[in-house]
Amino acid sequence: NNIYNNINDSILNGEKLLAVLIDPDKFLIETTCRFIKKVNTSIATHIFVGGSTVDVDSTEILVTEIKKYTNLPIVLFPGDVSQITDEADAILFLSLISGRNPEYLIGKHVRSISKLKNTSLEVISTGYILIESGKETAVACVTDTKPMLRNNIQNIIDTAKAGELLGMKLMYLEAGSGATVPVDADIIPLVKKNLKIPLIVGGGIRCKQQLENAYNSGADMVVIGTAFEDDESFFDDLK
Ligand code: 1GP
């Protein structure tokens, strides 16, 4: 349980964590060396790999390539069973607890076991909560679920707590990749206050101020993908 334990240790030491999300579907493999060198010299602590729709095998090919250039932990953030590869260090075993689609609550998980049991991946049970963000995101579309309403904060708090009581080890508040607005800074502290497990926040974070807002409101880890994909100089802005 190295990766999970390290996350907890970092939080106990008052550190904030940043995961760079690489979506194999949007990433040019030829740019891996240059991109990962940027990641290595940035404040990033983790590399997440995954996406809502990814070609079979492209995750494994990309993770193998990324590993050549970094010692940072590589964590799968899979949208589907086909994205599981033993080349990574860990997998967020995500259950989309904001939705009511059984496939994303437990269905795909059952089908992943024949693959997972043959890997040495560290499996980290993660509650995944999609929150409305101003436009329909790929994750809502692919999972055929509705995001939780931003103004129904008590429902979001209770959903996160229910996930924790079910034994989930991380809780992830997601606005969706490329979201117009990130998860509301009013929601994050209220969810955090009610949880004992680490809180991840992602979706729509595009500038240093939004990153700091998420940390200051209680996010232990922030996930950023699109802003780095669009402009690699964002790594330098965060120094
Ligand atoms: C998506 O939370 C992640 O699952 C990252 O979102 O691409 O908007 O940074 P962005």
mmCIF file with all atom_site columns, N, CA and C and ligand atoms in Angstrom, residues 21 26 77 128 139 172-179 201-206 223-229, ligand 1:
data_model
loop_
_atom_site.group_PDB
_atom_site.id
_atom_site.type_symbol
_atom_site.label_atom_id
_atom_site.label_alt_id
_atom_site.label_comp_id
_atom_site.label_asym_id
_atom_site.label_entity_id
_atom_site.label_seq_id
_atom_site.pdbx_PDB_ins_code
_atom_site.Cartn_x
_atom_site.Cartn_y
_atom_site.Cartn_z
_atom_site.occupancy
_atom_site.B_iso_or_equiv
_atom_site.pdbx_formal_charge
_atom_site.auth_seq_id
_atom_site.auth_comp_id
_atom_site.auth_asym_id
_atom_site.auth_atom_id
_atom_site.pdbx_PDB_model_num
ATOM   1  N N  . LEU A 1 21  ? -2.902  14.785 -15.076 1.00 0.00 ? 21  LEU A N  1
ATOM   2  C CA . LEU A 1 21  ? -3.686  13.754 -15.766 1.00 0.00 ? 21  LEU A CA 1
ATOM   3  C C  . LEU A 1 21  ? -3.334  13.734 -17.252 1.00 0.00 ? 21  LEU A C  1
ATOM   4  N N  . LYS A 1 26  ? -5.856  11.880 -26.045 1.00 0.00 ? 26  LYS A N  1
ATOM   5  C CA . LYS A 1 26  ? -5.592  13.257 -26.486 1.00 0.00 ? 26  LYS A CA 1
ATOM   6  C C  . LYS A 1 26  ? -4.096  13.549 -26.546 1.00 0.00 ? 26  LYS A C  1
ATOM   7  N N  . PHE A 1 77  ? -6.360  5.984  -13.904 1.00 0.00 ? 77  PHE A N  1
ATOM   8  C CA . PHE A 1 77  ? -7.621  6.675  -13.615 1.00 0.00 ? 77  PHE A CA 1
ATOM   9  C C  . PHE A 1 77  ? -8.566  6.236  -14.749 1.00 0.00 ? 77  PHE A C  1
ATOM   10 N N  . TYR A 1 128 ? -16.255 8.406  -6.444  1.00 0.00 ? 128 TYR A N  1
ATOM   11 C CA . TYR A 1 128 ? -16.119 9.390  -7.527  1.00 0.00 ? 128 TYR A CA 1
ATOM   12 C C  . TYR A 1 128 ? -17.446 10.144 -7.645  1.00 0.00 ? 128 TYR A C  1
ATOM   13 N N  . VAL A 1 139 ? -17.569 12.707 -19.128 1.00 0.00 ? 139 VAL A N  1
ATOM   14 C CA . VAL A 1 139 ? -17.838 11.662 -18.137 1.00 0.00 ? 139 VAL A CA 1
ATOM   15 C C  . VAL A 1 139 ? -19.336 11.477 -17.917 1.00 0.00 ? 139 VAL A C  1
ATOM   16 N N  . TYR A 1 172 ? -13.208 11.664 -4.512  1.00 0.00 ? 172 TYR A N  1
ATOM   17 C CA . TYR A 1 172 ? -12.805 12.508 -5.648  1.00 0.00 ? 172 TYR A CA 1
ATOM   18 C C  . TYR A 1 172 ? -14.004 13.352 -6.082  1.00 0.00 ? 172 TYR A C  1
ATOM   19 N N  . LEU A 1 173 ? -13.912 14.670 -5.892  1.00 0.00 ? 173 LEU A N  1
ATOM   20 C CA . LEU A 1 173 ? -14.949 15.584 -6.379  1.00 0.00 ? 173 LEU A CA 1
ATOM   21 C C  . LEU A 1 173 ? -14.549 16.032 -7.777  1.00 0.00 ? 173 LEU A C  1
ATOM   22 N N  . GLU A 1 174 ? -15.384 15.732 -8.756  1.00 0.00 ? 174 GLU A N  1
ATOM   23 C CA . GLU A 1 174 ? -15.027 15.911 -10.166 1.00 0.00 ? 174 GLU A CA 1
ATOM   24 C C  . GLU A 1 174 ? -16.003 16.856 -10.863 1.00 0.00 ? 174 GLU A C  1
ATOM   25 N N  . ALA A 1 175 ? -15.449 17.913 -11.474 1.00 0.00 ? 175 ALA A N  1
ATOM   26 C CA . ALA A 1 175 ? -16.301 18.788 -12.292 1.00 0.00 ? 175 ALA A CA 1
ATOM   27 C C  . ALA A 1 175 ? -16.337 18.277 -13.738 1.00 0.00 ? 175 ALA A C  1
ATOM   28 N N  . GLY A 1 176 ? -15.419 17.380 -14.082 1.00 0.00 ? 176 GLY A N  1
ATOM   29 C CA . GLY A 1 176 ? -15.340 16.847 -15.451 1.00 0.00 ? 176 GLY A CA 1
ATOM   30 C C  . GLY A 1 176 ? -14.204 17.507 -16.207 1.00 0.00 ? 176 GLY A C  1
ATOM   31 N N  . SER A 1 177 ? -13.543 16.716 -17.046 1.00 0.00 ? 177 SER A N  1
ATOM   32 C CA . SER A 1 177 ? -12.395 17.251 -17.771 1.00 0.00 ? 177 SER A CA 1
ATOM   33 C C  . SER A 1 177 ? -12.841 18.371 -18.707 1.00 0.00 ? 177 SER A C  1
ATOM   34 N N  . GLY A 1 178 ? -12.113 19.493 -18.649 1.00 0.00 ? 178 GLY A N  1
ATOM   35 C CA . GLY A 1 178 ? -12.453 20.630 -19.494 1.00 0.00 ? 178 GLY A CA 1
ATOM   36 C C  . GLY A 1 178 ? -13.674 21.399 -19.005 1.00 0.00 ? 178 GLY A C  1
ATOM   37 N N  . ALA A 1 179 ? -14.065 21.172 -17.747 1.00 0.00 ? 179 ALA A N  1
ATOM   38 C CA . ALA A 1 179 ? -15.244 21.870 -17.202 1.00 0.00 ? 179 ALA A CA 1
ATOM   39 C C  . ALA A 1 179 ? -15.082 23.384 -17.315 1.00 0.00 ? 179 ALA A C  1
ATOM   40 N N  . VAL A 1 201 ? -9.720  16.789 -5.753  1.00 0.00 ? 201 VAL A N  1
ATOM   41 C CA . VAL A 1 201 ? -10.603 17.684 -6.512  1.00 0.00 ? 201 VAL A CA 1
ATOM   42 C C  . VAL A 1 201 ? -10.025 17.853 -7.909  1.00 0.00 ? 201 VAL A C  1
ATOM   43 N N  . GLY A 1 202 ? -10.879 17.779 -8.925  1.00 0.00 ? 202 GLY A N  1
ATOM   44 C CA . GLY A 1 202 ? -10.388 17.972 -10.291 1.00 0.00 ? 202 GLY A CA 1
ATOM   45 C C  . GLY A 1 202 ? -11.472 18.465 -11.226 1.00 0.00 ? 202 GLY A C  1
ATOM   46 N N  . GLY A 1 203 ? -11.016 18.870 -12.410 1.00 0.00 ? 203 GLY A N  1
ATOM   47 C CA . GLY A 1 203 ? -11.942 19.329 -13.445 1.00 0.00 ? 203 GLY A CA 1
ATOM   48 C C  . GLY A 1 203 ? -11.988 20.838 -13.556 1.00 0.00 ? 203 GLY A C  1
ATOM   49 N N  . GLY A 1 204 ? -11.527 21.364 -14.691 1.00 0.00 ? 204 GLY A N  1
ATOM   50 C CA . GLY A 1 204 ? -11.692 22.789 -14.972 1.00 0.00 ? 204 GLY A CA 1
ATOM   51 C C  . GLY A 1 204 ? -10.733 23.722 -14.252 1.00 0.00 ? 204 GLY A C  1
ATOM   52 N N  . ILE A 1 205 ? -9.667  23.178 -13.649 1.00 0.00 ? 205 ILE A N  1
ATOM   53 C CA . ILE A 1 205 ? -8.700  24.046 -12.960 1.00 0.00 ? 205 ILE A CA 1
ATOM   54 C C  . ILE A 1 205 ? -7.618  24.443 -13.969 1.00 0.00 ? 205 ILE A C  1
ATOM   55 N N  . ARG A 1 206 ? -7.547  25.746 -14.261 1.00 0.00 ? 206 ARG A N  1
ATOM   56 C CA . ARG A 1 206 ? -6.713  26.231 -15.374 1.00 0.00 ? 206 ARG A CA 1
ATOM   57 C C  . ARG A 1 206 ? -5.705  27.303 -14.984 1.00 0.00 ? 206 ARG A C  1
ATOM   58 N N  . VAL A 1 223 ? -6.232  17.445 -9.328  1.00 0.00 ? 223 VAL A N  1
ATOM   59 C CA . VAL A 1 223 ? -5.906  16.793 -10.601 1.00 0.00 ? 223 VAL A CA 1
ATOM   60 C C  . VAL A 1 223 ? -6.108  17.809 -11.725 1.00 0.00 ? 223 VAL A C  1
ATOM   61 N N  . ILE A 1 224 ? -5.072  17.970 -12.551 1.00 0.00 ? 224 ILE A N  1
ATOM   62 C CA . ILE A 1 224 ? -5.156  18.897 -13.689 1.00 0.00 ? 224 ILE A CA 1
ATOM   63 C C  . ILE A 1 224 ? -4.709  18.166 -14.948 1.00 0.00 ? 224 ILE A C  1
ATOM   64 N N  . GLY A 1 225 ? -5.524  18.241 -15.986 1.00 0.00 ? 225 GLY A N  1
ATOM   65 C CA . GLY A 1 225 ? -5.187  17.638 -17.270 1.00 0.00 ? 225 GLY A CA 1
ATOM   66 C C  . GLY A 1 225 ? -5.173  18.656 -18.393 1.00 0.00 ? 225 GLY A C  1
ATOM   67 N N  . THR A 1 226 ? -6.334  19.196 -18.704 1.00 0.00 ? 226 THR A N  1
ATOM   68 C CA . THR A 1 226 ? -6.515  20.044 -19.882 1.00 0.00 ? 226 THR A CA 1
ATOM   69 C C  . THR A 1 226 ? -5.552  21.238 -19.910 1.00 0.00 ? 226 THR A C  1
ATOM   70 N N  . ALA A 1 227 ? -5.358  21.899 -18.776 1.00 0.00 ? 227 ALA A N  1
ATOM   71 C CA . ALA A 1 227 ? -4.517  23.114 -18.766 1.00 0.00 ? 227 ALA A CA 1
ATOM   72 C C  . ALA A 1 227 ? -3.082  22.783 -19.181 1.00 0.00 ? 227 ALA A C  1
ATOM   73 N N  . PHE A 1 228 ? -2.590  21.599 -18.796 1.00 0.00 ? 228 PHE A N  1
ATOM   74 C CA . PHE A 1 228 ? -1.236  21.198 -19.200 1.00 0.00 ? 228 PHE A CA 1
ATOM   75 C C  . PHE A 1 228 ? -1.217  20.756 -20.665 1.00 0.00 ? 228 PHE A C  1
ATOM   76 N N  . GLU A 1 229 ? -2.294  20.079 -21.078 1.00 0.00 ? 229 GLU A N  1
ATOM   77 C CA . GLU A 1 229 ? -2.394  19.654 -22.483 1.00 0.00 ? 229 GLU A CA 1
ATOM   78 C C  . GLU A 1 229 ? -2.392  20.862 -23.406 1.00 0.00 ? 229 GLU A C  1
HETATM 79 C C1 . 1GP B 2 .   ? -10.681 15.137 -15.174 1.00 0.00 ? 1   1GP B C1 1
HETATM 80 O O1 . 1GP B 2 .   ? -10.382 16.055 -13.032 1.00 0.00 ? 1   1GP B O1 1
HETATM 81 C C2 . 1GP B 2 .   ? -9.734  15.735 -14.204 1.00 0.00 ? 1   1GP B C2 1
HETATM 82 O O2 . 1GP B 2 .   ? -11.115 13.914 -14.769 1.00 0.00 ? 1   1GP B O2 1
HETATM 83 C C3 . 1GP B 2 .   ? -8.972  16.880 -14.811 1.00 0.00 ? 1   1GP B C3 1
HETATM 84 O O3 . 1GP B 2 .   ? -9.800  17.801 -15.446 1.00 0.00 ? 1   1GP B O3 1
HETATM 85 O O4 . 1GP B 2 .   ? -8.814  18.159 -17.697 1.00 0.00 ? 1   1GP B O4 1
HETATM 86 O O5 . 1GP B 2 .   ? -10.301 19.881 -16.686 1.00 0.00 ? 1   1GP B O5 1
HETATM 87 O O6 . 1GP B 2 .   ? -8.016  19.517 -15.786 1.00 0.00 ? 1   1GP B O6 1
HETATM 88 P P1 . 1GP B 2 .   ? -9.188  18.909 -16.443 1.00 0.00 ? 1   1GP B P1 1
#
